[in-house]
Amino acid sequence: MFNSPVVGLLGGGQLGRMLMESANRLNIQMNVLDSENAPAKQISGHDGHVTGSFKDRASLRELAATCDVLTAEIEHVDTYALEEVAPRVKVEPSWRSIRIIQDKFMQKEHLAKFKIPQAEYRELEYNSRDELAKIGEELGYPLMLKSKTLAYDGRGNFKVKSKADIPVALEALEDRPLYAEKWAYFKMELAVIVVKTKDDVLSFPTVETVQEDSICKLVYAPARNISSSIDNKAQELARNAVAAFEGKGVFGVEMFLLEDDSLLLCELASRIHNSGHYTIEACSLSQFDAHLRAILDLPIPPSSLNIREPAIMLNILGGSNPDSHLKVADRALSVPNATVHLYSKGDARPGRKMGHITVTAPTMHEAEATMQPLIDFMDGKTQ
Ligand code: ATP
Ligand code: MG
Ligand code: MG
């Protein structure tokens, strides 16, 4: 067996925890920088972890001193601290890529240079009503007002339905750096997990994502009712977008499929991604396995990224009661071919990702039939 370098991970939430499961299987030591009992640390017994924040420079220096390769489960990290340690420790993907990607406006500007199709957008300089009204005349309504930074799960987005919404939209977001995006009338949202290795850009198949209140609820793998030509086009677009960035590792690419079957890139993430959780059960290499192999230059046979059996992933979100999410997980235990993942994140706030369930079946139709009662239960339609 190879003698693995030590990996340092910025952030130890659910993505870090699933990455740790992959690291554990290959005897890879991964040192996590996060708070004391972070989900990823709970399943890793060694004493190399660092207590602190991935936004704090001193903690990041401390982590860098303990490892050979640094990577991140979140893009909202201090890239200046990463830049500082980069001469001494490998940073994958590159801090330059993370710096561009963590600012969604910079990301769009960068991707535009590479001719990646995206919804039209405008930067706000003053966050003023007049400025947004002028942009509204140019882009039309509805439009999506977006925070450039620190966005996740739609926190940072505001749908501006008409000029009348401008004051309330700005009230919600005006203290953040903003841009506005033309509305994308999509018939489906697609996502592709891309793996950037030292000399290749590989992709998992195209999946369909369903967002509710801007939070990913369901992932269908492969995407339902799309032609192989759209599947190939989406994978190609995703690989081209990721090829525009330096460094190795997994990237999650989100796209809109429009009525005329054209594709627009929504955004990408420089990390393992919620739309790729299905790979744990559905593929021989998961996105987490692939990420570790990519950053450590280990082999990734391309056919290991194929889907062996159709899969559906349902996110378990915090509900109205502190234990609503546990009821869904409990129900799923009795469902055949369902795998339950709980993240052990502590308090469940409404909308917080607390776990997920993946169902696989010989056909998508059977997977749908298996998953539907769980969706109905989660939506409160059945007891
Ligand atoms: P994530 O948790 O994926 O990082 P985020 O907060 O960065 O989310 P986006 O991915 O930009 O936000 O948008 C969230 C969702 O809002 C999208 O998946 C899509 O459903 C909707 N959305 C975003 N931009 C547009 C647009 N221009 N037109 C229509 N819908 C949009
Ligand atoms: Mg995002
Ligand atoms: Mg998104």
Coordinates of C-alpha atoms in Angstrom, one line a residue, residues 6-147:
V6 CA -1.1 13.8 5.4
V7 CA -4.1 15.8 4.2
G8 CA -5.3 19.0 6.0
L9 CA -8.9 19.9 5.6
L10 CA -10.4 23.3 6.1
G11 CA -13.9 22.7 7.6
G12 CA -15.3 19.6 9.2
G13 CA -19.0 19.7 8.4
Q14 CA -21.0 16.9 6.6
L15 CA -18.9 17.2 3.5
G16 CA -15.7 16.7 5.6
R17 CA -17.3 13.9 7.4
M18 CA -18.0 12.0 4.2
L19 CA -14.5 12.8 2.9
M20 CA -13.2 11.3 6.2
E21 CA -15.1 8.1 5.5
S22 CA -13.2 7.8 2.3
A23 CA -9.9 8.8 3.9
N24 CA -10.4 6.2 6.6
R25 CA -10.8 3.4 4.1
L26 CA -7.4 4.2 2.5
N27 CA -5.5 4.7 5.7
I28 CA -5.1 8.4 4.8
Q29 CA -4.6 10.7 7.8
M30 CA -6.7 13.8 7.4
N31 CA -6.3 16.6 9.9
V32 CA -9.4 18.8 10.2
L33 CA -9.5 22.4 11.1
D34 CA -12.8 23.3 12.7
S35 CA -14.5 23.5 16.1
E36 CA -13.9 20.9 18.8
N37 CA -16.5 18.3 18.0
A38 CA -17.1 19.0 14.3
P39 CA -18.9 16.2 12.4
A40 CA -15.7 15.1 10.5
K41 CA -13.7 14.9 13.7
Q42 CA -16.2 12.7 15.4
I43 CA -15.3 9.8 13.1
S44 CA -11.5 10.2 13.2
G45 CA -9.6 9.3 16.3
H46 CA -6.1 10.6 15.8
D47 CA -4.7 13.7 17.6
G48 CA -3.7 15.7 14.5
H49 CA -6.9 17.8 14.3
V50 CA -6.8 21.6 15.0
T51 CA -9.4 23.5 16.9
G52 CA -10.3 26.8 15.4
S53 CA -11.9 28.4 12.4
F54 CA -11.1 28.0 8.7
K55 CA -11.5 31.8 8.5
D56 CA -8.8 32.4 11.1
R57 CA -5.2 32.9 9.8
A58 CA -3.4 31.6 12.9
S59 CA -5.4 28.4 13.0
L60 CA -4.8 27.8 9.3
R61 CA -1.0 28.2 9.8
E62 CA -1.2 25.7 12.6
L63 CA -3.0 23.2 10.3
A64 CA -0.6 23.8 7.4
A65 CA 2.3 22.9 9.7
T66 CA 0.9 19.4 10.3
C67 CA 0.2 18.3 6.7
D68 CA 1.5 17.9 3.1
V69 CA -1.6 18.8 1.1
L70 CA -4.3 21.3 2.1
T71 CA -7.9 21.1 0.8
A72 CA -11.3 22.6 1.7
E73 CA -14.8 21.4 2.1
I74 CA -16.1 25.0 1.8
E75 CA -15.1 27.9 -0.4
H76 CA -15.6 30.6 2.2
V77 CA -12.1 30.3 3.6
D78 CA -9.2 32.8 4.0
T79 CA -7.5 32.5 0.6
Y80 CA -4.8 35.0 1.7
A81 CA -3.8 32.6 4.5
L82 CA -3.7 29.8 1.9
E83 CA -1.6 32.0 -0.4
E84 CA 0.8 32.6 2.5
V85 CA 1.3 28.9 3.2
A86 CA 1.3 27.7 -0.4
P87 CA 5.1 27.8 -0.8
R88 CA 5.4 25.2 2.0
V89 CA 2.4 23.0 1.5
K90 CA 0.4 22.0 -1.6
V91 CA -3.0 23.7 -1.8
E92 CA -5.6 21.8 -3.9
P93 CA -7.4 23.2 -5.7
S94 CA -5.2 26.4 -6.0
W95 CA -6.0 29.3 -3.6
R96 CA -6.3 31.4 -6.8
S97 CA -9.2 29.2 -7.9
I98 CA -10.9 29.3 -4.5
R99 CA -10.5 33.1 -4.4
I100 CA -12.2 33.6 -7.7
I101 CA -14.9 31.0 -7.1
Q102 CA -15.9 32.3 -3.6
D103 CA -16.9 35.6 -5.1
K104 CA -19.8 34.6 -7.4
F105 CA -19.4 37.8 -9.5
M106 CA -15.6 37.3 -10.0
Q107 CA -16.5 33.7 -10.9
K108 CA -18.9 34.9 -13.6
E109 CA -16.4 37.4 -15.0
H110 CA -13.7 34.6 -15.1
L111 CA -16.0 32.1 -16.8
A112 CA -17.2 34.7 -19.3
K113 CA -13.5 35.0 -20.5
F114 CA -13.7 31.3 -21.3
K115 CA -16.9 31.7 -23.2
I116 CA -19.0 29.6 -20.7
P117 CA -22.7 30.4 -21.3
Q118 CA -24.3 32.1 -18.3
A119 CA -27.4 34.2 -17.5
E120 CA -26.7 37.9 -18.3
Y121 CA -25.6 39.8 -15.2
R122 CA -24.8 43.3 -14.0
E123 CA -22.7 44.4 -11.1
L124 CA -24.1 46.9 -8.5
E125 CA -21.7 49.6 -7.5
Y126 CA -23.8 51.6 -5.1
N127 CA -26.6 49.2 -4.1
S128 CA -29.1 52.0 -4.7
R129 CA -32.7 51.9 -5.8
D130 CA -32.0 54.0 -8.9
E131 CA -29.1 51.7 -9.9
L132 CA -31.2 48.6 -9.5
A133 CA -34.2 50.1 -11.3
K134 CA -31.9 50.9 -14.3
I135 CA -30.6 47.3 -14.3
G136 CA -34.2 46.1 -14.1
E137 CA -35.0 48.0 -17.3
E138 CA -32.1 46.3 -19.0
L139 CA -32.5 42.7 -17.7
G140 CA -36.3 42.7 -17.3
Y141 CA -38.3 41.2 -14.4
P142 CA -38.2 39.0 -12.6
L143 CA -34.5 39.2 -11.9
M144 CA -32.3 37.5 -9.2
L145 CA -30.4 39.9 -7.0
K146 CA -27.4 38.1 -5.6
S147 CA -24.8 38.6 -3.0

